[in-house]
Coordinates of N, CA and C in Angstrom, one line a residue:
M183 N -1.6 -4.3 -8.7 CA -2.5 -5.0 -7.5 C -2.0 -4.3 -6.2
E184 N -2.9 -3.6 -5.6 CA -2.3 -3.1 -4.2 C -1.8 -3.9 -3.2
Y185 N -1.1 -3.2 -2.5 CA -0.8 -4.1 -1.0 C 0.2 -3.6 -0.3
R186 N -0.2 -3.5 1.2 CA 0.9 -2.9 2.1 C 0.6 -3.4 3.4
L187 N 1.7 -4.0 3.8 CA 2.1 -4.7 4.9 C 2.7 -4.1 6.1
A188 N 2.1 -3.6 7.2 CA 2.9 -3.4 8.1 C 2.8 -3.8 9.5
L189 N 3.9 -4.3 10.1 CA 4.6 -4.9 11.3 C 4.5 -4.1 12.5
V190 N 4.0 -4.6 13.6 CA 4.3 -4.1 14.9 C 5.1 -4.8 16.1
E191 N 6.0 -5.4 16.5 CA 6.4 -6.2 17.1 C 5.6 -6.1 18.7
R192 N 5.2 -7.0 19.3 CA 4.5 -6.8 20.5 C 5.4 -7.6 21.8
P193 N 5.3 -7.5 22.7 CA 6.1 -8.3 23.7 C 6.2 -9.6 23.6
R194 N 4.8 -9.9 23.5 CA 4.3 -11.6 23.4 C 4.1 -11.9 21.8
Y195 N 3.6 -11.1 20.7 CA 3.3 -11.4 19.5 C 3.6 -10.2 18.6
L196 N 3.5 -10.7 17.6 CA 3.7 -9.8 16.2 C 2.5 -9.4 15.7
H197 N 2.2 -8.1 15.3 CA 0.9 -7.8 14.7 C 1.3 -7.3 13.2
A198 N 0.4 -8.0 12.9 CA 0.8 -7.7 11.0 C -0.4 -7.4 10.7
T199 N -0.7 -6.0 9.6 CA -1.9 -5.3 9.5 C -1.3 -5.3 7.8
V200 N -2.5 -5.8 6.9 CA -2.1 -5.7 5.3 C -3.7 -4.8 5.2
T201 N -3.3 -4.1 3.8 CA -4.5 -3.6 3.3 C -4.2 -3.3 1.9
G202 N -5.3 -3.7 1.1 CA -4.8 -3.5 0.2 C -5.8 -4.5 -0.8
A203 N -6.3 -4.9 -2.3 CA -7.3 -5.6 -2.6 C -7.6 -7.3 -2.5
N204 N -8.5 -7.7 -2.4 CA -9.3 -8.7 -1.6 C -8.8 -9.7 -3.0
V205 N -7.2 -10.6 -3.0 CA -7.5 -11.3 -4.4 C -6.4 -12.5 -3.4
P206 N -6.3 -13.8 -4.1 CA -5.8 -14.7 -3.3 C -4.1 -14.3 -3.5
E207 N -3.5 -13.9 -4.3 CA -2.3 -13.3 -4.4 C -1.4 -12.5 -3.1
N208 N -2.4 -11.8 -2.9 CA -2.4 -10.8 -1.9 C -2.8 -11.6 -0.3
A209 N -3.3 -12.3 -0.3 CA -3.8 -13.0 1.0 C -2.8 -14.1 1.6
M210 N -1.9 -14.7 -0.1 CA -1.2 -15.3 0.5 C -0.2 -15.0 0.7
R211 N 0.8 -14.0 0.2 CA 1.5 -13.4 0.4 C 1.5 -12.5 2.1
F212 N 0.4 -11.6 2.7 CA 0.2 -11.4 3.7 C 0.5 -12.9 4.5
L213 N 0.0 -13.6 4.5 CA 0.2 -14.7 5.2 C 1.6 -15.3 5.4
R214 N 2.1 -15.5 4.6 CA 4.0 -15.7 4.2 C 4.5 -15.0 4.5
E215 N 4.4 -13.4 4.4 CA 5.1 -12.4 4.9 C 5.2 -12.3 6.4
S216 N 3.8 -12.2 6.5 CA 3.4 -12.7 8.1 C 4.6 -13.3 9.1
Y217 N 4.3 -14.7 8.7 CA 5.0 -15.7 9.4 C 6.3 -15.7 9.6
Q218 N 7.0 -15.1 8.0 CA 8.5 -14.9 7.9 C 9.3 -13.7 9.3
A219 N 8.0 -13.0 9.3 CA 8.2 -11.9 9.9 C 8.4 -12.2 11.8
C220 N 7.2 -12.9 12.1 CA 7.2 -13.4 13.1 C 8.2 -14.7 13.7
V221 N 9.1 -15.1 12.6 CA 10.1 -16.2 13.0 C 11.4 -15.2 12.7
A222 N 11.5 -14.4 12.1 CA 12.4 -13.5 12.4 C 12.4 -12.8 13.9
S223 N 11.2 -12.4 14.2 CA 11.7 -11.5 15.3 C 11.2 -11.8 16.7
G224 N 11.6 -13.7 16.4 CA 11.9 -14.7 17.7 C 10.1 -14.7 18.2
R225 N 9.1 -14.5 18.0 CA 7.9 -14.7 18.1 C 7.2 -15.9 18.0
N226 N 6.4 -16.3 18.8 CA 5.8 -17.4 18.1 C 4.3 -17.2 18.4
A227 N 3.6 -16.3 18.1 CA 2.1 -15.8 18.2 C 2.0 -14.9 17.3
L228 N 0.9 -14.7 16.7 CA 0.6 -13.6 15.3 C -0.6 -13.3 15.7
L229 N -0.8 -11.9 15.5 CA -2.3 -11.2 15.3 C -2.5 -10.8 14.0
L230 N -3.1 -11.5 12.8 CA -2.9 -10.8 11.5 C -4.5 -10.3 11.8
E231 N -4.5 -8.7 11.2 CA -5.4 -8.0 11.0 C -6.0 -8.0 9.7
M232 N -6.5 -8.4 9.0 CA -6.8 -8.1 7.8 C -8.2 -6.8 7.5
N233 N -7.5 -6.0 6.1 CA -8.0 -4.6 5.9 C -8.3 -4.7 4.3
L234 N -8.1 -6.0 3.7 CA -8.0 -5.7 2.3 C -10.0 -5.8 1.9
S235 N -9.7 -4.8 0.8 CA -11.1 -4.9 0.2 C -11.4 -5.3 -1.1
G236 N -13.0 -5.2 -1.4 CA -13.2 -6.1 -2.5 C -14.4 -7.3 -1.7
P237 N -15.2 -7.9 -2.3 CA -15.7 -9.6 -2.1 C -14.9 -10.1 -1.6
S238 N -15.2 -11.1 -0.7 CA -14.6 -12.5 -0.1 C -14.3 -13.4 -1.2
L239 N -13.4 -13.5 -1.1 CA -12.8 -14.9 -1.9 C -13.4 -16.0 -2.0
D240 N -13.4 -16.9 -3.0 CA -14.2 -17.9 -3.2 C -13.8 -18.9 -2.3
T241 N -14.2 -20.1 -1.7 CA -14.0 -21.3 -1.0 C -13.1 -22.1 -1.3
S242 N -13.0 -22.0 -2.5 CA -12.1 -23.0 -3.0 C -10.7 -21.8 -2.9
S243 N -11.0 -20.9 -3.2 CA -9.7 -20.3 -2.7 C -9.4 -20.2 -1.4
I244 N -9.6 -20.1 -0.6 CA -9.9 -20.1 0.7 C -8.9 -21.6 1.4
F245 N -9.8 -22.4 0.9 CA -9.1 -24.0 1.7 C -7.7 -24.0 0.5
R246 N -7.7 -23.4 -0.2 CA -6.1 -23.5 -0.9 C -5.3 -23.3 -0.1
I247 N -5.5 -21.7 0.3 CA -4.5 -21.0 0.9 C -4.2 -21.3 2.3
V248 N -5.3 -21.6 2.9 CA -5.6 -22.0 4.2 C -4.5 -23.3 4.2
G249 N -4.8 -23.8 2.6 CA -4.5 -25.1 3.1 C -2.2 -25.5 2.8
E250 N -2.5 -24.8 2.3 CA -0.9 -23.8 1.4 C 0.2 -23.7 2.6
R251 N -0.6 -22.8 3.9 CA 0.0 -22.2 4.6 C -0.3 -23.2 6.4
T252 N -0.9 -24.1 5.8 CA -1.0 -24.5 7.3 C 0.6 -25.1 8.2
T253 N 1.2 -25.8 7.2 CA 2.9 -26.4 7.9 C 3.4 -25.2 8.7
D254 N 3.4 -23.8 8.1 CA 4.0 -22.7 8.6 C 2.9 -22.3 10.3
A255 N 1.8 -22.6 10.0 CA 1.1 -22.0 10.8 C 1.2 -22.7 12.2
L256 N 1.5 -24.0 12.2 CA 1.7 -25.4 12.8 C 2.3 -24.7 14.2
K257 N 3.9 -23.9 13.2 CA 4.8 -23.9 14.2 C 4.9 -22.6 15.2
L258 N 3.5 -22.7 15.2 CA 3.2 -21.0 15.9 C 2.2 -21.5 17.0
R259 N 2.7 -21.1 18.8 CA 1.9 -21.1 19.8 C 0.4 -20.6 19.4
K260 N 0.1 -19.4 18.9 CA -0.9 -19.1 18.4 C -1.3 -18.3 17.2
I261 N -2.4 -17.8 16.5 CA -2.9 -17.0 15.7 C -4.1 -16.4 16.0
A262 N -3.9 -15.3 15.9 CA -5.6 -14.3 16.0 C -5.6 -13.7 14.6
Y263 N -6.6 -14.0 14.5 CA -7.2 -13.2 13.5 C -8.4 -12.1 13.2
V264 N -8.0 -11.0 12.5 CA -9.4 -10.0 12.8 C -9.9 -9.3 11.8
E265 N -10.5 -9.7 11.1 CA -11.1 -9.1 9.6 C -11.8 -7.5 9.6
R266 N -11.3 -6.7 9.2 CA -11.9 -5.1 9.3 C -12.6 -4.5 8.4
S267 N -12.5 -5.8 7.3 CA -13.8 -5.2 6.0 C -14.7 -5.7 6.6
H268 N -15.7 -4.4 6.2 CA -17.2 -4.6 6.4 C -17.6 -5.3 5.0
E269 N -17.2 -5.4 3.9 CA -17.9 -6.7 2.8 C -17.4 -8.1 2.8
K270 N -16.8 -8.2 3.8 CA -16.8 -9.7 3.9 C -18.0 -10.5 4.4
D271 N -18.2 -11.7 3.6 CA -18.8 -12.7 4.0 C -18.6 -13.2 5.2
E272 N -19.6 -13.1 6.2 CA -19.5 -13.9 7.6 C -18.5 -15.6 7.6
G273 N -19.5 -15.8 6.9 CA -19.6 -16.9 6.6 C -18.3 -18.2 6.3
K274 N -17.5 -17.2 5.2 CA -16.8 -17.2 4.6 C -15.4 -17.3 5.7
V275 N -15.0 -15.7 6.3 CA -14.3 -15.7 7.0 C -14.6 -16.8 8.8
H276 N -15.4 -17.5 8.9 CA -15.8 -18.4 9.7 C -15.4 -19.3 8.9
F277 N -15.3 -19.8 7.8 CA -15.1 -21.2 7.2 C -13.2 -20.8 6.9
A278 N -12.3 -20.7 6.9 CA -11.3 -20.3 7.2 C -10.7 -20.5 8.0
E279 N -11.6 -20.4 9.0 CA -11.1 -20.6 10.6 C -11.4 -22.1 11.2
T280 N -12.3 -23.0 10.7 CA -12.8 -23.9 10.5 C -11.5 -24.7 9.6
V281 N -11.4 -24.2 8.6 CA -10.4 -24.7 7.7 C -8.8 -24.9 8.3
A282 N -8.9 -24.2 9.1 CA -7.0 -24.4 10.0 C -7.1 -24.8 11.0
V283 N -8.4 -24.8 11.9 CA -8.4 -25.4 13.3 C -8.7 -27.0 12.9
N284 N -9.6 -27.4 11.7 CA -9.6 -28.9 11.3 C -8.1 -29.5 11.5
R285 N -7.2 -28.5 10.9 CA -6.2 -29.2 10.4 C -4.5 -29.0 11.4
G286 N -5.6 -28.2 12.8 CA -4.7 -28.3 14.1 C -3.9 -27.2 14.4
V287 N -4.3 -25.9 13.6 CA -3.6 -24.7 13.6 C -4.5 -23.8 15.0
N288 N -3.9 -23.8 16.2 CA -4.4 -23.0 17.2 C -4.3 -21.6 17.1
V289 N -5.7 -21.3 15.9 CA -6.4 -20.4 15.5 C -7.6 -19.4 15.8
K290 N -7.8 -18.4 15.9 CA -8.9 -17.7 16.6 C -9.5 -16.5 16.4
L291 N -10.5 -16.2 15.6 CA -11.6 -15.3 15.0 C -11.9 -14.0 16.1
F292 N -11.3 -13.1 15.8 CA -11.9 -11.9 17.1 C -12.6 -11.1 15.8
R293 N -13.9 -10.4 16.5 CA -14.2 -9.1 16.0 C -13.6 -8.1 16.8
D294 N -13.2 -7.8 18.0 CA -12.5 -7.0 18.6 C -11.0 -7.4 18.9
M295 N -10.5 -6.0 18.3 CA -9.2 -5.8 18.6 C -7.9 -6.0 19.7
A296 N -8.7 -5.5 20.8 CA -8.7 -5.6 22.6 C -8.8 -7.3 22.7
E297 N -9.9 -8.0 22.6 CA -9.9 -9.2 23.1 C -8.6 -10.3 21.9
A298 N -8.6 -10.1 21.3 CA -7.6 -10.5 20.2 C -6.2 -10.4 20.8
E299 N -6.0 -9.4 21.2 CA -4.5 -9.1 22.2 C -4.4 -9.7 23.1
R300 N -5.8 -9.5 24.4 CA -5.8 -10.2 25.4 C -4.9 -11.9 25.2
W301 N -5.8 -12.5 24.3 CA -5.6 -13.3 24.0 C -4.4 -14.4 23.5
L302 N -3.9 -13.5 23.1 CA -2.3 -13.7 22.5 C -1.4 -13.7 23.3
S303 N -1.7 -12.2 24.6 CA -1.2 -12.2 25.9 C -1.2 -13.2 26.5
E304 N -2.1 -14.3 26.8 CA -2.0 -15.2 27.3 C -0.9 -16.4 27.3
P305 N -0.8 -17.3 28.6 CA 0.3 -18.5 27.9 C -0.4 -19.2 27.1

């Protein structure tokens, strides 16, 4: 399973970019490692940039992954999510956002990186 994580510390947030195969294990690993790096860097906001290749995960996998990562996500002030793959089912991307928001996570989906960065930089 191909997987690569790149982390860049910004003044108000951590920018985490993942590339590789779009499988549940990589999605879970990306969310876990990004959160851990965010905390280790002293940031309370996270920009998740997804570049995973392959078809969208099924809704049950999305629901399970978001559910398992909610406890940590609730500890962050903001999470911006940018889906870079054009292969993804837009409805499923919004489903992931909705599942997290319904659990109290302050997460927002963006198509434009500049908008996500502006939102994260706001108090």
